[in-house]
Amino acid sequence: MRVKVKPLILMAGVLMLAGCAHPIRISPEMEALPEAVHNIHVNKNVAYVMSKASKERPVTTGGGGGDKVKYQPYRDLEAGLYRVLSNVFSRVYVLETSEDTMSMEEKDIVLIFKPAITTTSSSTGTFTWPPTDFMVTIAIEAVDRKGKRVWSDTVTGLGKATYSEFKHDFALAGKRASAAALKALQEKLLSSALVVQ
């Protein structure tokens, strides 16, 4: 009896790949990021806290066909967060820790933003692994130099992508969710008391 080797090898390969975590990047495209708003620019130096450890920390969430996706949300959203803060405030810096009082004094930083990013993803697809649905939530607070909280809010961005869309960009749903969350964050900042204090 002749055994068909190629189909068996192919099936073994499919089974070995099932359940694996595919690496993606959910950084939104620059053109999808919020634009600066004319006549609104707060004359304050601010910073956001983002440690090297948080940027390198991987997150794994659901994909399609029993697979998962793996990415680094803090690293992927950092450029967008910087742009949003730069659209609102005159100067923006990054701090490794909120205890860096020397940098705060040297750069005249009056507000420190502390973002906490959480994500979920899923897929309606049975035979494709990229997620069709993605959610990015940014819970963020601003503290003054003494560490007193002066503002906080939470925004959520949702992203969807169909097979015909994501077959050329496997992270499309995640990128759309990131862009939506960052746009919502800018809107929250512009309507907050921080812009008039």
Backbone as JSON, one array per atom type, in Angstrom:
{
  "sequence": "MRVKVKPLILMAGVLMLAGCAHPIRISPEMEALPEAVHNIHVNKNVAYVMSKASKERPVTTGGGGGDKVKYQPYRDLEAGLYRVLSNVFSRVYVLETSEDTMSMEEKDIVLIFKPAITTTSSSTGTFTWPPTDFMVTIAIEAVDRKGKRVWSDTVTGLGKATYSEFKHDFALAGKRASAAALKALQEKLLSSALVVQ",
  "N": [[0.85, -1.2, 0.0], [0.6, 2.17, -0.94], [1.69, 5.05, 0.69], [0.57, 8.32, 0.96], [2.73, 10.69, 1.25], [3.14, 13.52, 1.2], [0.54, 14.82, 1.77], [0.28, 13.93, 4.43], [2.46, 15.1, 5.72], [1.82, 17.8, 5.38], [-0.57, 17.96, 6.87], [0.44, 17.37, 9.41], [2.02, 19.6, 9.79], [0.09, 21.65, 9.92], [-1.27, 20.93, 12.26], [0.77, 21.23, 14.13], [1.09, 23.98, 14.09], [-1.29, 24.92, 15.09], [-2.87, 26.75, 17.62], [-0.7, 28.37, 18.23], [1.05, 31.48, 19.0], [0.92, 34.29, 17.1], [3.17, 36.81, 16.14], [2.45, 40.28, 16.11], [2.14, 43.82, 15.3], [0.51, 46.5, 16.8], [0.62, 49.18, 16.32], [-0.8, 52.17, 15.28], [-1.23, 53.53, 11.95], [0.45, 56.51, 10.91], [-1.15, 58.44, 9.62], [-3.58, 57.83, 10.66], [-3.6, 58.71, 13.2], [-4.56, 61.16, 15.73], [-5.09, 64.57, 14.75], [-3.42, 67.73, 15.31], [-5.1, 70.31, 17.09], [-6.12, 73.39, 15.95], [-5.39, 76.53, 17.46], [-5.54, 75.54, 20.02], [-3.39, 74.92, 22.35], [-1.75, 74.03, 25.06], [0.26, 75.8, 27.25], [2.28, 74.19, 28.75], [4.75, 72.07, 30.2], [4.9, 68.66, 29.99], [4.98, 65.16, 30.98], [5.11, 61.65, 30.26], [4.91, 58.48, 31.84], [6.76, 55.7, 31.07], [8.19, 52.78, 31.3], [11.12, 50.86, 30.4], [10.73, 48.18, 30.85], [7.93, 47.92, 30.75], [7.46, 48.52, 28.07], [8.66, 46.38, 26.82], [7.16, 44.26, 27.63], [5.31, 41.46, 26.73], [2.02, 40.75, 25.42], [-0.57, 38.39, 25.12], [-3.34, 37.58, 23.2], [-6.59, 36.51, 21.93], [-6.95, 34.99, 18.69], [-7.96, 33.81, 15.48], [-9.23, 30.53, 14.52], [-8.41, 29.02, 16.72], [-5.91, 29.96, 17.32], [-3.56, 32.42, 18.64], [-2.58, 35.87, 19.17], [0.38, 37.83, 19.57], [1.88, 40.62, 21.09], [3.27, 43.89, 21.9], [1.83, 46.1, 23.72], [2.42, 48.63, 25.03], [4.82, 49.49, 23.86], [3.92, 49.59, 21.21], [1.94, 51.57, 21.23], [3.22, 53.84, 22.08], [4.33, 55.92, 20.41], [1.98, 57.04, 19.4], [0.76, 57.94, 21.75], [2.59, 59.88, 22.53], [2.26, 61.66, 20.41], [-0.42, 62.5, 20.75], [-0.3, 63.82, 23.26], [1.52, 65.8, 22.57], [0.01, 67.2, 20.75], [-1.6, 68.62, 22.4], [-0.17, 69.79, 24.55], [2.67, 72.0, 25.18], [5.38, 71.0, 25.43], [6.66, 67.68, 25.55], [7.81, 65.0, 27.47], [9.47, 61.87, 28.2], [9.44, 59.7, 30.97], [11.19, 57.32, 32.9], [10.33, 56.58, 35.37], [7.92, 57.78, 37.74], [9.11, 58.88, 39.88], [11.24, 60.4, 39.23], [12.33, 63.07, 40.11], [14.37, 64.89, 39.64], [14.58, 65.2, 36.83], [12.08, 66.3, 36.4], [12.27, 68.83, 37.59], [14.43, 69.98, 36.19], [13.42, 70.11, 33.59], [11.15, 71.51, 33.9], [8.67, 70.22, 34.27], [5.26, 69.94, 34.75], [3.08, 68.29, 34.84], [2.49, 64.8, 35.08], [1.79, 62.04, 33.21], [0.26, 58.9, 33.61], [-0.15, 56.07, 31.98], [-2.23, 53.16, 31.66], [-2.5, 50.34, 29.87], [-4.76, 48.11, 28.43], [-5.81, 45.21, 26.63], [-7.93, 43.33, 24.39], [-8.75, 40.65, 22.17], [-10.34, 38.92, 19.44], [-11.76, 36.52, 17.12], [-13.92, 35.94, 14.39], [-13.32, 34.15, 12.54], [-12.69, 30.85, 11.36], [-10.73, 29.49, 9.98], [-8.63, 31.22, 9.63], [-6.02, 33.04, 11.26], [-5.62, 35.84, 12.02], [-6.96, 38.42, 14.17], [-10.38, 39.46, 14.05], [-11.72, 41.24, 15.57], [-10.94, 43.75, 17.89], [-9.93, 45.3, 20.93], [-8.82, 48.16, 22.59], [-7.96, 49.58, 25.59], [-7.31, 52.48, 27.4], [-6.45, 53.47, 30.45], [-5.86, 56.31, 32.21], [-4.01, 58.6, 34.22], [-3.26, 61.85, 35.52], [-0.74, 63.37, 37.37], [0.55, 65.79, 39.69], [3.74, 67.42, 40.43], [4.14, 66.66, 43.04], [2.95, 64.28, 43.18], [0.25, 64.19, 43.48], [-2.95, 63.29, 42.37], [-4.5, 64.84, 39.67], [-6.17, 64.56, 37.59], [-8.05, 62.09, 35.82], [-9.02, 59.46, 33.58], [-10.72, 57.15, 31.38], [-10.44, 55.55, 28.28], [-11.72, 53.82, 25.42], [-10.99, 51.99, 22.52], [-12.31, 50.51, 19.62], [-11.75, 48.06, 17.15], [-12.29, 46.65, 13.95], [-11.92, 44.15, 11.41], [-12.22, 42.63, 8.27], [-11.73, 39.53, 6.46], [-11.03, 40.09, 3.77], [-9.89, 42.56, 4.11], [-7.81, 42.3, 6.07], [-6.05, 40.47, 4.97], [-3.8, 41.48, 3.83], [-2.71, 42.84, 5.88], [-2.2, 41.73, 8.82], [-2.55, 42.73, 11.37], [-4.56, 44.59, 11.33], [-7.11, 45.05, 12.62], [-6.28, 45.49, 15.25], [-4.66, 47.78, 14.92], [-6.58, 49.63, 14.13], [-8.15, 49.75, 16.44], [-6.3, 50.8, 18.25], [-5.85, 53.35, 17.13], [-8.42, 54.45, 17.39], [-8.69, 54.52, 20.19], [-6.68, 56.34, 20.89], [-7.55, 58.66, 19.59], [-9.89, 59.11, 21.04], [-8.76, 59.61, 23.51], [-7.41, 62.06, 23.07], [-9.61, 63.74, 22.64], [-10.81, 63.62, 25.18], [-8.83, 64.84, 26.73], [-8.8, 67.43, 25.64], [-11.25, 68.35, 26.45], [-11.0, 68.5, 29.13], [-10.27, 69.83, 32.45], [-7.6, 70.33, 32.49], [-6.64, 71.76, 30.34], [-7.25, 74.37, 30.8], [-6.31, 75.15, 33.22]],
  "CA": [[0.0, 0.0, 0.0], [1.38, 3.4, -1.03], [1.28, 6.11, 1.61], [0.74, 9.65, 0.41], [3.56, 11.35, 2.26], [2.97, 14.98, 1.23], [-0.62, 15.23, 2.56], [0.51, 13.66, 5.85], [3.38, 16.13, 6.2], [1.05, 19.04, 5.42], [-1.5, 17.88, 8.01], [1.24, 17.46, 10.63], [2.42, 21.0, 9.93], [-1.08, 22.42, 10.35], [-1.53, 20.61, 13.66], [1.82, 21.82, 14.95], [0.9, 25.43, 14.16], [-2.54, 25.25, 15.78], [-2.73, 27.21, 19.0], [0.48, 29.19, 18.44], [0.83, 32.93, 19.11], [1.55, 34.97, 15.97], [3.58, 38.17, 16.51], [1.94, 41.4, 15.32], [2.31, 45.15, 15.9], [-0.77, 47.21, 16.73], [0.86, 50.61, 16.18], [-1.61, 52.73, 14.18], [-0.55, 54.3, 10.91], [0.55, 57.92, 11.3], [-2.29, 59.2, 9.12], [-4.77, 57.49, 11.45], [-3.48, 59.33, 14.52], [-5.26, 62.44, 15.82], [-4.43, 65.8, 14.28], [-3.37, 68.84, 16.26], [-6.25, 71.2, 16.98], [-5.66, 74.78, 15.84], [-5.75, 77.48, 18.52], [-5.57, 74.9, 21.34], [-2.1, 74.38, 22.71], [-1.56, 74.44, 26.45], [1.66, 76.15, 27.51], [2.77, 73.42, 29.9], [5.63, 70.94, 29.93], [4.35, 67.46, 30.63], [5.71, 63.92, 30.7], [4.38, 60.41, 30.51], [5.77, 57.45, 32.41], [6.76, 54.43, 30.34], [9.46, 52.13, 31.58], [11.62, 49.91, 29.4], [10.11, 46.89, 31.14], [6.55, 47.91, 30.26], [7.5, 48.49, 26.61], [9.1, 45.06, 26.37], [6.26, 43.22, 28.15], [4.39, 40.96, 25.7], [0.64, 40.38, 25.77], [-1.12, 37.41, 24.2], [-4.8, 37.55, 23.2], [-7.16, 35.57, 20.99], [-7.05, 35.17, 17.25], [-8.91, 32.89, 14.88], [-8.83, 29.15, 14.32], [-7.76, 28.49, 17.92], [-4.59, 30.57, 17.49], [-3.49, 33.65, 19.41], [-1.64, 36.88, 18.67], [1.28, 38.32, 20.61], [2.33, 41.97, 20.77], [3.71, 44.7, 23.04], [0.95, 47.29, 23.59], [3.02, 49.9, 25.44], [5.75, 49.86, 22.78], [3.19, 49.87, 19.97], [1.14, 52.78, 21.34], [3.98, 54.97, 22.63], [4.41, 57.04, 19.46], [0.66, 57.66, 19.34], [0.55, 58.67, 23.0], [3.44, 61.08, 22.45], [1.64, 62.6, 19.47], [-1.62, 63.07, 21.37], [0.1, 64.8, 24.28], [2.15, 66.92, 21.86], [-1.06, 67.98, 20.12], [-2.3, 69.41, 23.42], [0.75, 70.53, 25.42], [3.79, 72.61, 24.45], [6.52, 70.08, 25.4], [6.35, 66.37, 26.12], [8.99, 64.19, 27.77], [9.18, 60.53, 28.71], [10.15, 59.36, 32.2], [11.25, 55.89, 33.23], [9.57, 56.44, 36.61], [7.32, 59.03, 38.22], [9.92, 59.37, 41.01], [12.39, 61.12, 38.68], [12.09, 64.48, 40.44], [15.43, 65.73, 39.06], [14.17, 65.53, 35.47], [10.91, 67.17, 36.47], [12.71, 70.18, 37.9], [15.28, 70.45, 35.1], [12.63, 70.35, 32.37], [9.95, 72.26, 34.3], [7.5, 69.36, 34.03], [4.23, 70.24, 35.75], [2.12, 67.18, 34.88], [3.02, 63.49, 34.69], [0.71, 61.13, 32.83], [0.55, 57.48, 33.86], [-1.12, 55.26, 31.24], [-2.34, 51.71, 31.87], [-3.1, 49.86, 28.63], [-5.23, 46.73, 28.41], [-6.3, 44.84, 25.3], [-8.54, 42.03, 24.15], [-8.99, 40.41, 20.75], [-11.01, 37.68, 19.11], [-11.98, 36.39, 15.69], [-15.06, 35.14, 13.93], [-12.79, 33.23, 11.54], [-12.35, 29.49, 11.78], [-9.57, 28.99, 9.25], [-7.6, 32.25, 9.58], [-5.63, 33.4, 12.62], [-5.67, 37.25, 12.44], [-8.2, 38.81, 14.85], [-11.34, 40.32, 13.34], [-12.22, 42.21, 16.55], [-9.88, 44.15, 18.81], [-10.29, 46.4, 21.84], [-7.72, 48.77, 23.33], [-8.42, 50.47, 26.65], [-6.26, 53.26, 28.06], [-6.81, 54.14, 31.71], [-4.73, 57.23, 32.38], [-4.15, 59.64, 35.23], [-2.23, 62.88, 35.54], [-0.39, 63.8, 38.72], [1.47, 66.93, 39.72], [5.1, 67.07, 40.86], [4.09, 66.05, 44.37], [2.3, 62.97, 43.09], [-1.19, 64.3, 43.71], [-3.72, 63.1, 41.14], [-5.29, 66.02, 39.32], [-7.1, 64.19, 36.52], [-7.98, 60.69, 35.37], [-10.11, 59.06, 32.7], [-10.51, 55.89, 30.67], [-11.0, 55.55, 26.92], [-11.67, 52.52, 24.76], [-11.08, 51.99, 21.07], [-12.69, 49.23, 19.02], [-11.31, 47.89, 15.77], [-12.77, 45.47, 13.25], [-11.35, 43.94, 10.08], [-12.7, 41.42, 7.6], [-10.67, 38.79, 5.79], [-10.6, 40.78, 2.56], [-9.08, 43.7, 4.53], [-6.6, 41.98, 6.81], [-5.16, 39.5, 4.32], [-2.55, 42.17, 3.53], [-2.25, 43.48, 7.12], [-2.78, 40.85, 9.82], [-2.81, 43.46, 12.62], [-5.4, 45.73, 11.0], [-8.11, 45.3, 13.66], [-5.57, 46.08, 16.39], [-4.25, 49.14, 14.56], [-7.78, 50.48, 14.15], [-8.54, 49.93, 17.84], [-5.33, 51.72, 18.85], [-6.12, 54.7, 16.63], [-9.67, 54.92, 17.98], [-8.45, 54.83, 21.6], [-5.87, 57.56, 20.96], [-8.43, 59.78, 19.23], [-10.78, 59.35, 22.17], [-7.95, 60.22, 24.57], [-7.2, 63.48, 22.77], [-10.89, 64.43, 22.88], [-10.99, 63.73, 26.63], [-7.89, 65.85, 27.23], [-9.21, 68.76, 25.21], [-12.47, 68.76, 27.18], [-10.73, 68.42, 30.56], [-9.84, 71.06, 33.12], [-6.16, 70.49, 32.34], [-6.32, 72.71, 29.27], [-7.57, 75.74, 31.21], [-5.71, 75.46, 34.53]],
  "C": [[0.88, 1.25, 0.0], [0.82, 4.45, -0.08], [1.56, 7.46, 0.97], [1.43, 10.52, 1.45], [3.27, 12.85, 2.36], [1.73, 15.43, 2.0], [-0.43, 15.01, 4.06], [1.42, 14.71, 6.47], [2.66, 17.47, 6.36], [0.12, 19.06, 6.62], [-0.74, 18.02, 9.33], [1.67, 18.9, 10.88], [1.3, 21.88, 10.43], [-1.35, 22.19, 11.83], [-0.49, 21.22, 14.58], [1.64, 23.32, 15.12], [-0.34, 25.83, 14.94], [-2.26, 25.67, 17.21], [-1.51, 28.07, 19.25], [0.12, 30.67, 18.49], [1.62, 33.62, 18.01], [1.93, 36.39, 16.37], [2.99, 39.21, 15.55], [2.34, 42.7, 16.01], [1.01, 45.92, 15.71], [-0.57, 48.74, 16.7], [0.02, 51.16, 15.03], [-0.75, 53.46, 13.17], [-0.57, 55.78, 11.29], [-0.66, 58.73, 10.83], [-3.58, 58.91, 9.88], [-4.74, 58.13, 12.83], [-4.17, 60.69, 14.54], [-4.42, 63.6, 15.33], [-4.38, 66.82, 15.41], [-4.56, 69.75, 16.02], [-5.76, 72.64, 16.98], [-6.22, 75.62, 16.99], [-5.88, 76.84, 19.89], [-4.21, 74.25, 21.57], [-1.76, 74.91, 24.09], [-0.07, 74.66, 26.73], [2.14, 75.5, 28.81], [3.71, 72.33, 29.4], [5.11, 69.74, 30.7], [5.24, 66.26, 30.28], [4.74, 62.75, 30.85], [5.38, 59.38, 31.01], [5.63, 56.18, 31.58], [8.14, 53.79, 30.49], [9.85, 51.19, 30.45], [10.95, 48.56, 29.6], [8.68, 46.82, 30.61], [6.51, 47.85, 28.74], [7.86, 47.11, 26.07], [8.13, 43.95, 26.77], [5.28, 42.75, 27.07], [3.02, 40.62, 26.27], [0.15, 39.4, 24.7], [-2.64, 37.39, 24.33], [-5.28, 36.69, 22.02], [-7.11, 35.98, 19.53], [-8.1, 34.21, 16.7], [-8.36, 31.48, 14.75], [-8.13, 28.53, 15.51], [-6.39, 29.06, 18.18], [-4.7, 31.85, 18.32], [-2.55, 34.63, 18.72], [-0.85, 37.44, 19.85], [1.85, 39.66, 20.19], [2.74, 42.69, 22.04], [2.96, 46.02, 23.02], [1.59, 48.61, 23.99], [4.0, 50.39, 24.37], [4.98, 50.32, 21.54], [2.4, 51.18, 20.03], [1.94, 54.01, 21.78], [4.03, 56.16, 21.68], [3.08, 57.78, 19.36], [0.36, 58.46, 20.59], [1.36, 59.97, 23.0], [2.79, 62.12, 21.54], [0.41, 63.26, 20.08], [-1.25, 64.13, 22.39], [0.75, 66.03, 23.63], [1.13, 67.8, 21.14], [-1.74, 68.93, 21.09], [-1.35, 70.31, 24.21], [2.01, 70.96, 24.66], [5.01, 71.7, 24.36], [6.15, 68.78, 26.1], [7.65, 65.59, 26.29], [8.53, 62.8, 28.22], [10.04, 60.29, 29.94], [10.11, 57.85, 32.4], [10.4, 55.59, 34.47], [9.03, 57.79, 37.03], [8.09, 59.61, 39.41], [11.13, 60.17, 40.53], [12.2, 62.63, 38.87], [13.15, 65.4, 39.83], [15.07, 66.15, 37.64], [12.99, 66.49, 35.46], [11.32, 68.62, 36.7], [13.53, 70.78, 36.75], [14.47, 70.87, 33.88], [11.32, 71.08, 32.65], [8.67, 71.49, 33.96], [6.47, 69.6, 35.13], [3.18, 69.14, 35.86], [2.8, 65.9, 34.4], [1.84, 62.57, 34.42], [1.15, 59.68, 33.01], [-0.51, 56.63, 33.13], [-1.07, 53.79, 31.67], [-3.13, 51.17, 30.67], [-3.5, 48.4, 28.76], [-5.86, 46.46, 27.05], [-7.02, 43.5, 25.33], [-8.72, 41.89, 22.64], [-9.67, 39.06, 20.57], [-11.22, 37.64, 17.6], [-13.21, 35.55, 15.41], [-14.6, 34.1, 12.91], [-12.42, 31.87, 12.12], [-11.04, 29.02, 11.18], [-8.45, 30.02, 9.11], [-7.29, 32.73, 10.99], [-5.72, 34.88, 12.96], [-6.99, 37.61, 13.12], [-9.09, 39.69, 13.97], [-11.86, 41.43, 14.25], [-11.13, 42.48, 17.57], [-10.39, 45.28, 19.69], [-9.05, 46.86, 22.59], [-8.31, 49.75, 24.33], [-7.22, 51.16, 27.29], [-6.86, 53.94, 29.28], [-5.62, 55.03, 32.06], [-5.04, 58.25, 33.47], [-3.01, 60.62, 35.1], [-2.01, 63.3, 36.99], [0.52, 65.02, 38.63], [2.83, 66.48, 40.25], [5.13, 66.37, 42.21], [3.41, 64.69, 44.37], [0.81, 62.99, 43.34], [-1.94, 64.16, 42.39], [-4.61, 64.31, 40.89], [-6.31, 65.72, 38.21], [-6.96, 62.71, 36.21], [-9.18, 60.4, 34.48], [-9.74, 57.74, 32.03], [-11.18, 55.98, 29.31], [-10.83, 54.15, 26.33], [-11.82, 52.7, 23.26], [-11.39, 50.6, 20.56], [-12.22, 49.2, 17.57], [-11.82, 46.59, 15.19], [-12.09, 45.37, 11.89], [-11.87, 42.62, 9.52], [-11.52, 40.76, 6.89], [-10.13, 39.54, 4.57], [-9.73, 41.99, 2.89], [-7.76, 43.26, 5.15], [-5.67, 40.98, 6.12], [-3.84, 40.14, 3.9], [-1.99, 42.87, 4.77], [-2.9, 42.73, 8.28], [-3.15, 41.57, 11.12], [-3.83, 44.58, 12.44], [-6.44, 46.05, 12.07], [-7.47, 45.96, 14.87], [-5.14, 47.51, 16.13], [-5.44, 50.1, 14.6], [-8.24, 50.75, 15.58], [-7.6, 50.91, 18.53], [-5.6, 53.15, 18.42], [-7.38, 55.27, 17.26], [-9.49, 55.3, 19.44], [-7.67, 56.13, 21.74], [-6.68, 58.8, 20.57], [-9.35, 60.14, 20.38], [-10.02, 60.0, 23.32], [-7.72, 61.7, 24.31], [-8.48, 64.28, 23.02], [-11.13, 64.63, 24.37], [-10.07, 64.81, 27.2], [-8.34, 67.25, 26.89], [-10.46, 69.27, 25.93], [-12.24, 68.76, 28.7], [-10.31, 69.78, 31.13], [-8.35, 71.32, 32.96], [-5.79, 71.56, 31.31], [-6.61, 74.16, 29.67], [-6.95, 76.12, 32.55], [-4.49, 76.35, 34.37]]
}
